[in-house]
Short mmCIF file of C-alpha atoms and ligand atoms in Angstrom, two decimals:
data_model
loop_
_atom_site.label_atom_id
_atom_site.label_comp_id
_atom_site.label_asym_id
_atom_site.label_seq_id
_atom_site.Cartn_x
_atom_site.Cartn_y
_atom_site.Cartn_z
CA MET A 1473 106.05 120.09 75.74
CA THR A 1474 102.96 119.28 74.40
CA GLU A 1475 99.75 120.18 77.00
CA PHE A 1476 98.74 117.62 79.47
CA SER A 1477 95.71 117.89 81.06
CA LEU A 1478 94.19 115.30 83.23
CA GLU A 1479 91.30 114.95 81.32
CA SER A 1480 93.68 114.23 78.27
CA PHE A 1481 95.74 111.95 80.50
CA MET A 1482 92.75 110.24 81.95
CA ALA A 1483 90.78 109.79 78.53
CA GLY A 1484 93.66 107.56 77.38
CA VAL A 1485 93.67 105.33 80.11
CA VAL A 1486 89.99 104.97 79.74
CA ARG A 1487 91.04 103.84 76.14
CA ARG A 1488 93.21 101.54 76.39
CA ASN A 1489 91.78 99.90 79.41
CA PRO A 1490 87.99 99.67 78.92
CA GLY A 1491 86.02 99.00 81.41
CA GLU A 1492 87.94 98.96 83.86
CA THR A 1493 86.34 101.24 85.99
CA GLU A 1494 88.00 100.10 89.92
CA PHE A 1495 90.96 100.76 87.59
CA HIS A 1496 90.39 104.38 85.97
CA GLN A 1497 89.32 105.59 89.47
CA ALA A 1498 92.43 104.86 91.61
CA VAL A 1499 94.65 106.33 88.57
CA ARG A 1500 92.65 108.91 88.51
CA GLU A 1501 92.59 109.48 91.80
CA VAL A 1502 96.77 109.55 92.04
CA ALA A 1503 96.83 111.61 89.09
CA THR A 1504 94.98 113.95 90.24
CA ASP A 1505 97.58 115.06 93.00
CA ILE A 1506 101.07 114.11 90.34
CA ILE A 1507 99.92 116.05 87.00
CA PRO A 1508 100.19 119.42 88.88
CA PHE A 1509 103.29 117.96 91.18
CA GLU A 1510 105.36 117.05 87.69
CA ALA A 1511 104.42 120.44 86.53
CA LYS A 1512 106.39 121.85 88.88
CA ASN A 1513 109.33 119.14 88.54
CA PRO A 1514 109.92 118.88 84.99
CA VAL A 1515 112.39 116.56 84.75
CA PHE A 1516 109.73 113.94 86.31
CA ARG A 1517 107.65 115.04 83.34
CA GLU A 1518 110.08 115.13 80.90
CA ALA A 1519 110.67 111.27 81.31
CA ARG A 1520 106.89 110.52 81.15
CA ILE A 1521 107.40 109.37 84.58
CA PHE A 1522 103.26 109.26 85.16
CA GLU A 1523 102.21 107.92 82.10
CA ARG A 1524 105.06 105.08 82.64
CA LEU A 1525 103.66 104.65 86.32
CA ALA A 1526 99.83 104.27 84.66
CA GLU A 1527 101.26 101.02 82.63
CA PRO A 1528 101.59 97.44 84.24
CA ASP A 1529 104.68 96.03 83.69
CA ARG A 1530 103.14 92.78 83.06
CA VAL A 1531 99.71 90.98 83.52
CA VAL A 1532 100.15 87.18 84.00
CA SER A 1533 96.32 85.49 83.67
CA PHE A 1534 95.91 82.03 83.64
CA ARG A 1535 93.67 79.17 83.41
CA VAL A 1536 92.98 77.38 87.48
CA CYS A 1537 91.26 73.60 87.26
CA TRP A 1538 90.73 71.70 90.33
CA GLU A 1539 87.83 69.11 91.86
CA THR A 1540 85.63 69.80 94.81
CA ASP A 1541 85.34 66.68 97.33
CA ARG A 1542 82.14 65.41 95.12
CA ARG A 1543 84.86 64.95 92.06
CA ARG A 1544 82.85 67.78 89.42
CA ILE A 1545 85.33 69.47 87.89
CA HIS A 1546 85.57 73.51 88.45
CA ILE A 1547 87.77 75.80 86.08
CA ASN A 1548 89.08 79.45 87.63
CA ARG A 1549 90.75 82.41 86.23
CA GLY A 1550 94.39 83.01 88.02
CA TYR A 1551 96.02 86.46 87.76
CA ARG A 1552 99.60 87.88 88.18
CA VAL A 1553 99.86 91.37 88.04
CA GLN A 1554 103.70 92.87 88.25
CA TRP A 1555 102.80 96.18 88.58
CA ASN A 1556 105.93 97.71 89.06
CA ASN A 1557 110.10 96.69 90.24
CA ALA A 1558 111.94 99.71 90.50
CA ILE A 1559 112.67 100.19 93.98
CA GLY A 1560 112.47 96.28 94.74
CA PRO A 1561 110.89 92.84 93.43
CA TYR A 1562 107.38 92.83 93.31
CA LYS A 1563 105.62 92.20 95.91
CA GLY A 1564 101.71 92.76 97.17
CA GLY A 1565 99.05 89.71 98.66
CA LEU A 1566 97.06 87.61 96.66
CA ARG A 1567 92.29 87.93 96.22
CA PHE A 1568 90.88 84.92 96.79
CA HIS A 1569 86.59 86.61 95.88
CA PRO A 1570 84.53 85.89 93.36
CA SER A 1571 83.68 89.40 92.08
CA VAL A 1572 87.94 89.43 90.84
CA ASN A 1573 88.86 90.53 87.78
CA GLN A 1574 91.73 91.98 85.64
CA SER A 1575 90.17 95.88 86.08
CA ILE A 1576 90.19 94.59 90.22
CA LEU A 1577 93.53 93.63 90.31
CA LYS A 1578 94.98 96.03 88.59
CA PHE A 1579 93.98 99.07 91.08
CA LEU A 1580 95.44 97.15 93.96
CA ALA A 1581 98.39 96.45 92.39
CA PHE A 1582 98.46 99.74 91.03
CA GLU A 1583 98.10 101.16 94.71
CA GLN A 1584 100.67 99.14 96.18
CA THR A 1585 102.85 100.44 94.27
CA PHE A 1586 102.68 103.21 96.01
CA LYS A 1587 102.07 101.39 99.66
CA ASN A 1588 104.96 99.91 99.17
CA SER A 1589 107.08 102.92 98.20
CA LEU A 1590 106.06 104.74 101.22
CA THR A 1591 107.34 102.06 104.08
CA GLY A 1592 110.91 102.85 103.10
CA LEU A 1593 111.28 99.51 102.22
CA PRO A 1594 113.12 97.74 98.77
CA ILE A 1595 109.70 96.48 97.26
CA GLY A 1596 108.36 96.97 94.01
CA GLY A 1597 103.67 96.93 93.46
CA ALA A 1598 102.15 93.78 92.52
CA LYS A 1599 98.56 92.19 93.15
CA GLY A 1600 97.08 89.06 92.09
CA GLY A 1601 94.74 86.43 92.81
CA SER A 1602 91.64 84.32 91.59
CA ASP A 1603 87.71 84.70 91.17
CA PHE A 1604 87.21 81.26 92.76
CA ASP A 1605 84.93 81.57 95.83
CA PRO A 1606 86.36 79.83 99.19
CA LYS A 1607 82.56 80.50 101.15
CA GLY A 1608 81.38 77.01 102.27
CA ARG A 1609 84.15 74.93 100.01
CA SER A 1610 86.22 71.81 102.74
CA ASP A 1611 90.20 72.37 103.52
CA ALA A 1612 90.67 69.33 101.37
CA GLU A 1613 89.00 71.99 98.48
CA ILE A 1614 91.20 74.87 99.76
CA MET A 1615 93.86 73.45 99.30
CA ARG A 1616 93.63 71.97 95.99
CA PHE A 1617 92.41 74.99 94.45
CA CYS A 1618 96.02 76.99 96.14
CA GLN A 1619 98.10 73.67 94.97
CA ALA A 1620 96.54 74.28 91.36
CA PHE A 1621 96.68 78.31 91.68
CA MET A 1622 100.64 77.81 92.49
CA THR A 1623 101.27 75.32 90.09
CA GLU A 1624 101.13 77.93 87.22
CA LEU A 1625 101.95 80.92 88.85
CA HIS A 1626 105.24 79.47 90.40
CA ARG A 1627 106.61 80.07 87.21
CA HIS A 1628 105.74 83.22 87.65
CA ILE A 1629 107.74 84.66 91.26
CA GLY A 1630 110.72 84.45 93.50
CA PRO A 1631 112.14 85.63 96.13
CA ASN A 1632 114.23 87.96 94.07
CA THR A 1633 111.33 88.43 91.71
CA ASP A 1634 108.07 88.38 93.30
CA VAL A 1635 106.47 87.55 96.82
CA PRO A 1636 102.96 87.42 97.49
CA ALA A 1637 101.40 87.15 100.46
CA GLY A 1638 97.74 87.53 101.63
CA ASP A 1639 94.78 89.88 100.54
CA ILE A 1640 90.84 89.00 101.04
CA GLY A 1641 89.96 85.41 101.30
CA VAL A 1642 93.42 84.77 101.70
CA GLY A 1643 94.60 83.81 104.87
CA ASP A 1644 97.35 81.66 107.02
CA ARG A 1645 95.89 78.07 105.91
CA GLU A 1646 96.38 79.07 102.10
CA ILE A 1647 99.74 81.10 102.59
CA GLY A 1648 100.28 77.18 103.59
CA TYR A 1649 99.20 75.28 100.72
CA LEU A 1650 100.49 78.12 98.58
CA PHE A 1651 104.72 77.82 100.29
CA GLY A 1652 104.41 73.86 99.99
CA GLN A 1653 103.31 73.61 96.35
CA TYR A 1654 105.56 76.01 95.69
CA LYS A 1655 108.73 74.19 97.66
CA ARG A 1656 107.81 71.52 96.26
CA LEU A 1657 107.95 72.13 92.77
CA GLN A 1658 110.70 73.91 92.53
CA ASN A 1659 112.58 71.66 95.10
CA ALA A 1660 113.82 74.42 97.22
CA PHE A 1661 112.93 75.84 100.71
CA GLU A 1662 112.45 80.16 99.67
CA ALA A 1663 110.97 82.85 101.12
CA VAL A 1664 108.92 83.15 98.26
CA LEU A 1665 105.42 83.99 99.97
CA THR A 1666 104.94 86.32 103.12
CA GLY A 1667 102.24 85.85 106.20
CA LYS A 1668 103.88 82.14 106.26
CA ALA A 1669 103.69 80.42 110.21
CA LEU A 1670 106.77 80.69 112.86
CA GLU A 1671 107.79 77.64 112.08
CA PHE A 1672 108.41 77.83 108.68
CA GLY A 1673 109.73 81.04 108.45
CA GLY A 1674 106.69 83.89 108.85
CA SER A 1675 107.49 86.69 111.54
CA TYR A 1676 105.79 87.70 114.78
CA MET A 1677 103.33 90.16 114.34
CA ARG A 1678 102.63 89.54 110.17
CA PRO A 1679 98.17 89.04 111.17
CA GLU A 1680 98.37 91.71 113.25
CA ALA A 1681 100.48 94.06 111.54
CA THR A 1682 98.00 96.00 108.76
CA GLY A 1683 95.07 96.69 111.84
CA TYR A 1684 97.66 97.43 114.49
CA GLY A 1685 99.20 99.89 112.15
CA VAL A 1686 96.18 101.37 111.25
CA VAL A 1687 95.29 101.72 114.94
CA TYR A 1688 99.05 103.40 115.13
CA MET A 1689 98.55 105.34 112.00
CA MET A 1690 95.47 107.05 114.07
CA GLU A 1691 97.34 107.50 116.84
CA GLU A 1692 99.82 109.44 115.42
CA MET A 1693 96.84 111.69 113.30
CA LEU A 1694 95.45 112.37 116.95
CA ALA A 1695 98.99 113.10 118.67
CA LEU A 1696 99.16 116.03 115.63
CA LYS A 1697 96.20 117.75 117.91
CA ASN A 1698 96.94 116.88 121.27
CA GLU A 1699 94.27 114.13 121.62
CA ASP A 1700 94.74 109.94 121.95
CA LEU A 1701 92.16 107.53 121.35
CA ASP A 1702 90.85 106.98 124.60
CA GLY A 1703 87.79 106.73 125.54
CA ARG A 1704 86.47 107.28 121.90
CA THR A 1705 83.26 105.78 120.03
CA CYS A 1706 85.01 103.87 116.70
CA VAL A 1707 82.78 102.73 113.57
CA VAL A 1708 84.80 99.19 112.23
CA SER A 1709 83.79 97.84 109.07
CA GLY A 1710 84.78 94.19 108.19
CA SER A 1711 85.55 91.00 110.40
CA GLY A 1712 88.22 90.13 108.65
CA ASN A 1713 92.45 89.47 109.19
CA VAL A 1714 92.47 93.47 109.18
CA ALA A 1715 88.90 94.41 110.37
CA LEU A 1716 89.44 92.49 113.71
CA HIS A 1717 92.95 93.34 114.41
CA CYS A 1718 91.77 96.87 114.16
CA CYS A 1719 89.23 96.43 116.77
CA GLN A 1720 91.86 94.37 119.15
CA ARG A 1721 94.63 97.34 119.27
CA LEU A 1722 91.10 99.69 119.63
CA MET A 1723 90.56 97.99 123.15
CA HIS A 1724 93.68 98.07 124.28
CA MET A 1725 93.98 101.88 124.27
CA GLY A 1726 90.83 101.82 125.74
CA ALA A 1727 88.84 102.98 122.77
CA LYS A 1728 85.10 101.84 122.25
CA VAL A 1729 84.71 99.93 118.91
CA VAL A 1730 81.07 99.69 118.33
CA THR A 1731 80.48 97.67 115.12
CA LEU A 1732 81.78 95.05 112.67
CA SER A 1733 80.27 94.17 109.45
CA ASP A 1734 80.76 91.16 106.46
CA SER A 1735 79.06 91.19 103.14
CA SER A 1736 75.94 90.15 105.20
CA GLY A 1737 75.19 93.41 106.90
CA PHE A 1738 76.41 94.85 110.60
CA VAL A 1739 76.73 94.44 114.18
CA HIS A 1740 76.17 97.53 116.61
CA ASP A 1741 77.15 96.27 120.21
CA PRO A 1742 76.00 99.97 121.74
CA ALA A 1743 78.27 98.26 125.46
CA GLY A 1744 81.46 97.93 122.73
CA ILE A 1745 83.51 94.71 121.98
CA ASP A 1746 85.36 93.18 125.18
CA ALA A 1747 88.19 91.10 125.69
CA ASP A 1748 85.55 88.18 126.03
CA LYS A 1749 83.16 89.12 123.16
CA PHE A 1750 86.25 90.22 120.97
CA ALA A 1751 87.66 86.51 121.57
CA TRP A 1752 84.28 85.18 120.46
CA VAL A 1753 84.11 87.06 117.61
CA TYR A 1754 88.02 85.91 116.15
CA ASP A 1755 87.03 82.48 116.93
CA LEU A 1756 84.06 82.78 114.79
CA LYS A 1757 85.25 84.51 111.67
CA LEU A 1758 88.71 83.22 111.55
CA SER A 1759 88.60 79.71 112.77
CA ARG A 1760 85.40 78.66 112.60
CA ARG A 1761 84.56 81.12 109.26
CA GLY A 1762 80.28 81.94 110.54
CA ARG A 1763 78.22 84.70 110.04
CA ILE A 1764 78.89 88.39 111.80
CA GLU A 1765 75.11 88.32 111.88
CA GLU A 1766 75.44 85.32 114.97
CA TYR A 1767 77.55 87.79 117.23
CA ALA A 1768 74.31 89.33 117.74
CA LYS A 1769 72.15 86.90 118.66
CA GLU A 1770 75.26 86.01 120.99
CA PHE A 1771 75.45 89.05 123.16
CA GLY A 1772 71.88 90.33 122.26
CA CYS A 1773 72.15 92.95 120.41
CA ASP A 1774 71.10 94.36 116.59
CA PHE A 1775 71.85 92.80 113.22
CA HIS A 1776 71.57 94.76 110.28
CA ALA A 1777 70.81 93.52 107.49
CA GLY A 1778 72.08 94.39 104.59
CA GLU A 1779 73.76 97.65 105.52
CA ARG A 1780 77.11 99.43 106.30
CA PRO A 1781 77.71 100.80 109.44
CA TRP A 1782 78.43 104.44 108.78
CA ALA A 1783 75.34 106.14 110.46
CA VAL A 1784 76.40 104.84 113.60
CA PRO A 1785 77.46 107.58 116.24
CA CYS A 1786 81.15 107.79 116.74
CA ASP A 1787 84.51 109.91 117.08
CA LEU A 1788 86.07 107.54 114.77
CA ALA A 1789 86.14 105.35 112.03
CA TYR A 1790 87.90 102.27 110.05
CA PRO A 1791 86.72 100.85 106.81
CA CYS A 1792 88.56 97.83 107.08
CA ALA A 1793 86.01 95.65 104.40
CA THR A 1794 86.82 96.48 100.41
CA GLN A 1795 86.98 98.82 98.01
CA ASN A 1796 83.94 101.87 97.55
CA GLU A 1797 82.25 100.48 100.62
CA LEU A 1798 82.11 104.28 101.74
CA ASP A 1799 80.16 106.69 99.44
CA GLU A 1800 79.08 110.66 99.69
CA PRO A 1801 75.74 109.81 101.77
CA ASP A 1802 77.98 107.61 103.92
CA ALA A 1803 80.25 109.97 104.67
CA ARG A 1804 77.69 113.07 104.91
CA SER A 1805 76.28 110.07 107.86
CA LEU A 1806 79.65 110.30 109.17
CA VAL A 1807 80.46 113.91 109.87
CA GLU A 1808 77.05 114.59 110.94
CA GLY A 1809 77.44 111.98 113.42
CA GLY A 1810 80.61 113.03 115.04
CA CYS A 1811 83.40 111.66 113.04
CA ARG A 1812 86.25 113.35 113.32
CA ALA A 1813 88.60 111.52 112.01
CA ILE A 1814 89.08 108.25 109.17
CA ALA A 1815 91.95 106.03 108.91
CA GLU A 1816 90.88 103.06 106.07
CA GLY A 1817 92.37 100.09 106.16
CA ALA A 1818 91.04 98.34 103.53
CA ASN A 1819 92.57 99.59 99.87
CA MET A 1820 90.19 102.32 98.21
CA PRO A 1821 87.14 101.70 100.18
CA SER A 1822 86.40 105.36 99.50
CA THR A 1823 84.48 106.73 96.53
CA PRO A 1824 85.95 110.01 94.79
CA ALA A 1825 82.70 111.26 96.02
CA ALA A 1826 82.90 110.42 99.56
CA MET A 1827 86.92 111.92 99.54
CA LYS A 1828 85.86 114.78 97.66
CA PHE A 1829 82.93 115.55 100.62
CA LEU A 1830 85.36 114.93 103.36
CA ALA A 1831 88.17 116.59 101.92
CA GLU A 1832 85.71 119.95 102.02
CA ALA A 1833 84.88 119.10 105.33
CA ARG A 1834 88.61 119.17 106.39
CA VAL A 1835 88.30 115.82 108.23
CA PRO A 1836 91.79 114.11 108.43
CA HIS A 1837 91.22 111.28 106.40
CA MET A 1838 94.09 109.31 105.86
CA PRO A 1839 93.79 106.63 102.42
CA GLY A 1840 94.28 102.77 102.78
CA LYS A 1841 98.11 103.22 100.84
CA ALA A 1842 99.40 105.09 103.73
CA ALA A 1843 97.19 103.68 106.59
CA ASN A 1844 97.29 100.18 105.95
CA ALA A 1845 100.57 99.94 104.91
CA GLY A 1846 101.64 97.88 108.45
CA GLY A 1847 101.09 94.96 106.96
CA VAL A 1848 102.90 94.92 103.77
CA ALA A 1849 105.36 96.51 106.05
CA VAL A 1850 105.80 93.43 108.66
CA SER A 1851 106.29 91.32 104.84
CA GLY A 1852 108.96 93.38 103.98
CA LEU A 1853 110.80 92.81 107.44
CA GLU A 1854 109.33 89.05 107.01
CA MET A 1855 111.94 88.97 103.52
CA SER A 1856 114.63 90.06 105.57
CA GLN A 1857 114.16 87.94 108.69
CA ASN A 1858 114.35 85.21 105.89
CA SER A 1859 117.25 86.77 103.90
CA GLN A 1860 118.82 86.61 107.18
CA ARG A 1861 117.51 83.42 108.45
CA PHE A 1862 117.09 84.16 111.46
CA SER A 1863 114.43 85.69 113.36
CA TRP A 1864 113.14 88.68 115.30
CA THR A 1865 111.56 88.72 118.76
CA ARG A 1866 108.00 90.11 118.58
CA GLY A 1867 108.68 93.53 120.48
CA GLU A 1868 111.40 94.11 118.12
CA VAL A 1869 109.08 93.65 114.88
CA ASN A 1870 106.89 96.20 116.47
CA THR A 1871 109.04 98.46 117.40
CA LYS A 1872 110.09 98.53 113.45
CA LEU A 1873 106.18 98.29 112.36
CA HIS A 1874 105.80 101.21 114.66
CA ASP A 1875 108.70 103.17 113.71
CA ILE A 1876 107.89 102.65 109.56
CA ILE A 1877 104.38 104.10 110.30
CA ARG A 1878 105.70 107.35 112.29
CA HIS A 1879 107.81 107.37 109.21
CA ILE A 1880 105.45 107.37 106.51
CA HIS A 1881 102.31 110.03 109.05
CA GLU A 1882 105.69 112.40 108.69
CA GLN A 1883 105.52 112.27 104.94
CA CYS A 1884 101.84 112.58 104.49
CA VAL A 1885 102.40 115.23 106.99
CA ARG A 1886 105.22 117.15 104.97
CA HIS A 1887 103.78 116.94 101.36
CA GLY A 1888 99.97 117.33 102.42
CA GLU A 1889 100.28 120.43 104.08
CA GLU A 1890 97.83 123.38 103.32
CA SER A 1891 96.85 126.20 105.00
CA GLY A 1892 96.62 124.64 108.21
CA PHE A 1893 94.80 121.39 106.88
CA ILE A 1894 96.73 118.36 106.35
CA ASN A 1895 95.40 116.43 102.90
CA TYR A 1896 96.60 112.77 103.56
CA CYS A 1897 95.57 111.72 100.37
CA ARG A 1898 97.97 114.17 98.87
CA GLY A 1899 100.98 113.38 101.00
CA ALA A 1900 100.92 109.69 100.43
CA ASN A 1901 100.25 109.88 96.97
CA ILE A 1902 103.20 112.69 96.95
CA GLY A 1903 105.53 110.91 99.29
CA GLY A 1904 104.46 107.27 97.70
CA TYR A 1905 105.78 108.85 93.72
CA THR A 1906 108.99 110.51 94.47
CA LYS A 1907 111.19 108.09 95.30
CA VAL A 1908 109.39 105.24 92.85
CA ALA A 1909 110.04 108.25 90.01
CA GLU A 1910 113.96 109.28 90.75
CA ALA A 1911 114.29 105.81 90.70
CA MET A 1912 112.92 105.21 87.07
CA LEU A 1913 114.69 108.09 86.42
CA ALA A 1914 118.08 106.86 87.15
CA TYR A 1915 117.21 103.91 84.98
CA GLY A 1916 116.91 105.64 81.76
CA VAL A 1917 114.60 104.70 79.29
CA VAL A 1918 112.96 101.41 79.84
P1 NDP B 502 89.64 88.93 105.45
O1 NDP B 502 89.31 88.13 103.93
O2 NDP B 502 90.23 88.42 106.05
O3 NDP B 502 88.20 89.52 105.47
C1 NDP B 502 87.64 89.87 104.53
C2 NDP B 502 86.49 91.07 105.05
O4 NDP B 502 85.74 91.81 104.73
C3 NDP B 502 84.80 90.28 105.22
O5 NDP B 502 84.60 90.91 106.79
C4 NDP B 502 84.15 90.22 104.01
O6 NDP B 502 83.03 89.70 104.57
C5 NDP B 502 84.43 91.44 103.67
N1 NDP B 502 83.98 91.72 102.92
C6 NDP B 502 84.86 91.26 101.53
N2 NDP B 502 83.94 91.82 100.21
C7 NDP B 502 83.29 92.57 101.08
C8 NDP B 502 82.36 92.50 100.12
N3 NDP B 502 81.80 92.77 98.70
N4 NDP B 502 80.98 93.72 100.76
C9 NDP B 502 81.31 93.55 101.99
N5 NDP B 502 82.15 92.91 103.02
C10 NDP B 502 83.16 92.68 101.71
O7 NDP B 502 90.09 90.04 104.68
P2 NDP B 502 91.25 91.14 104.82
O8 NDP B 502 90.48 91.41 106.92
O9 NDP B 502 92.40 90.48 104.80
O10 NDP B 502 91.16 92.38 103.78
C11 NDP B 502 90.23 94.03 104.43
C12 NDP B 502 90.78 94.69 103.36
O11 NDP B 502 92.06 95.32 103.60
C13 NDP B 502 90.46 94.50 101.97
O12 NDP B 502 90.80 96.51 101.53
C14 NDP B 502 92.36 94.76 101.30
O13 NDP B 502 92.60 94.94 100.14
C15 NDP B 502 92.66 95.38 102.36
N6 NDP B 502 94.50 94.58 103.46
C16 NDP B 502 94.39 93.94 103.90
C17 NDP B 502 96.12 92.88 104.12
C18 NDP B 502 95.84 92.25 104.45
O14 NDP B 502 97.72 92.12 105.40
N7 NDP B 502 95.29 91.10 105.15
C19 NDP B 502 96.86 94.48 103.56
C20 NDP B 502 96.06 95.71 103.39
C21 NDP B 502 95.22 96.02 102.93
P3 NDP B 502 82.52 88.49 104.00
O15 NDP B 502 83.12 87.33 105.29
O16 NDP B 502 80.80 88.43 104.59
O17 NDP B 502 83.56 88.36 102.64
O1 2IT B 503 97.07 95.40 100.06
C1 2IT B 503 98.27 94.90 101.04
O2 2IT B 503 99.11 95.50 101.82
C2 2IT B 503 98.32 93.53 101.78
N1 2IT B 503 97.64 92.65 101.28
C3 2IT B 503 99.52 92.84 101.65
C4 2IT B 503 100.40 92.47 100.87
C5 2IT B 503 101.95 91.81 101.88
O3 2IT B 503 102.24 91.53 100.39
O4 2IT B 503 101.83 91.89 102.65
#
């Protein structure tokens, strides 16, 4: 075997994917654990499995042309990155945000492959989206954009090929428009998207699944130390689907959530968010699409413009907004403020320096690919229900979600244990890799 080191491998990744910094970051983070793992498992190394996993099956990019209400023509770029379908049809969300580019979608599709494997369900990894900015757009504009986007995307997806869902900027409204257009183009009612409304094939618990799953995961992490959530002070970032359902479940469990944020800043409510405040902010963010600053005005607490919430003292932290929102100084502030565990609702919210600091400080830190897998897991359950043309009750889906999170936690513990500390990030990487690698080995050289 030729010499194969992390640095020589990464030099190749950087050369072949110039300028794609988020993608480099995600690959390096996984490679740091998988290259030594493959060295101990030469059958994978000889088949060059991880090197194959660092290349997507394909990247599709396309023009999306649409008209505003004032009949101005806009041109956006759409993408679908189909990373790996070794263990099931491509599966992963669609993100509509002005920052979307190929690097961000490649990092997300790569991560999704490991996450989906950890769920134990038969789903491969993908991600897609557009640099379209939904902020300030009317419902009619959103509809026209979604229809234009699906008019091209539909030829690349299918219930046994690739099943998209939501992510940043894509919620139930967008999934409705996207599904309506697919159905019209295909002349078939096929389960090609998840996150659908209950009336047309959606699953109970899908809206809640990601945020609730993050909290179920934290409960597993605490249970290992004979602790629970009751009375814990929690810092949450973001105020979208994931952050708000995380907040809701924490409230149910008797924990106190003291922050929420958006891209303009964060609110600090030392009294904690209660049921009435929660109902108000849920409507503000998910129906009225307002700014989090309005929460501070409504409830008379502080708004910190342009800042992130990590300096607020807490017991537990949940980054639920976006990638690289928690850097090393933030991690330091968290630990100094008393934070004793972190579960990530967002994908790759911690920078490499923050991850290193947290590992050295031995803070239990569950990475997004494990902690937020409840969302895609219930998407997988939505696919199962659609295949059966049947739906499970809320309680049935919730029990399955709980079991899946427990199973993911067990895998992370099994593969991440190191002298009295659990390196959850390593556990998630190795646990997620193994099933995909075994399947790829079985297929031969493809
Ligand atoms: P939403 O669009 O519902 O909410 C996104 C939230 O993050 C908003 O509060 C938004 O603020 C904030 N945000 C977005 N971009 C930035 C940015 N560049 N800087 C600061 N804040 C930002 O998305 P979701 O809640 O669905 O997604 C949040 C995270 O969770 C993402 O990382 C996503 O990939 C991940 N995730 C989502 C899953 C799902 O099922 N939806 C499943 C698993 C992971 P603003 O309104 O100002 O833009
Ligand atoms: O990052 C994610 O796991 C998601 N956005 C959800 C993907 C899905 O297919 O439900």
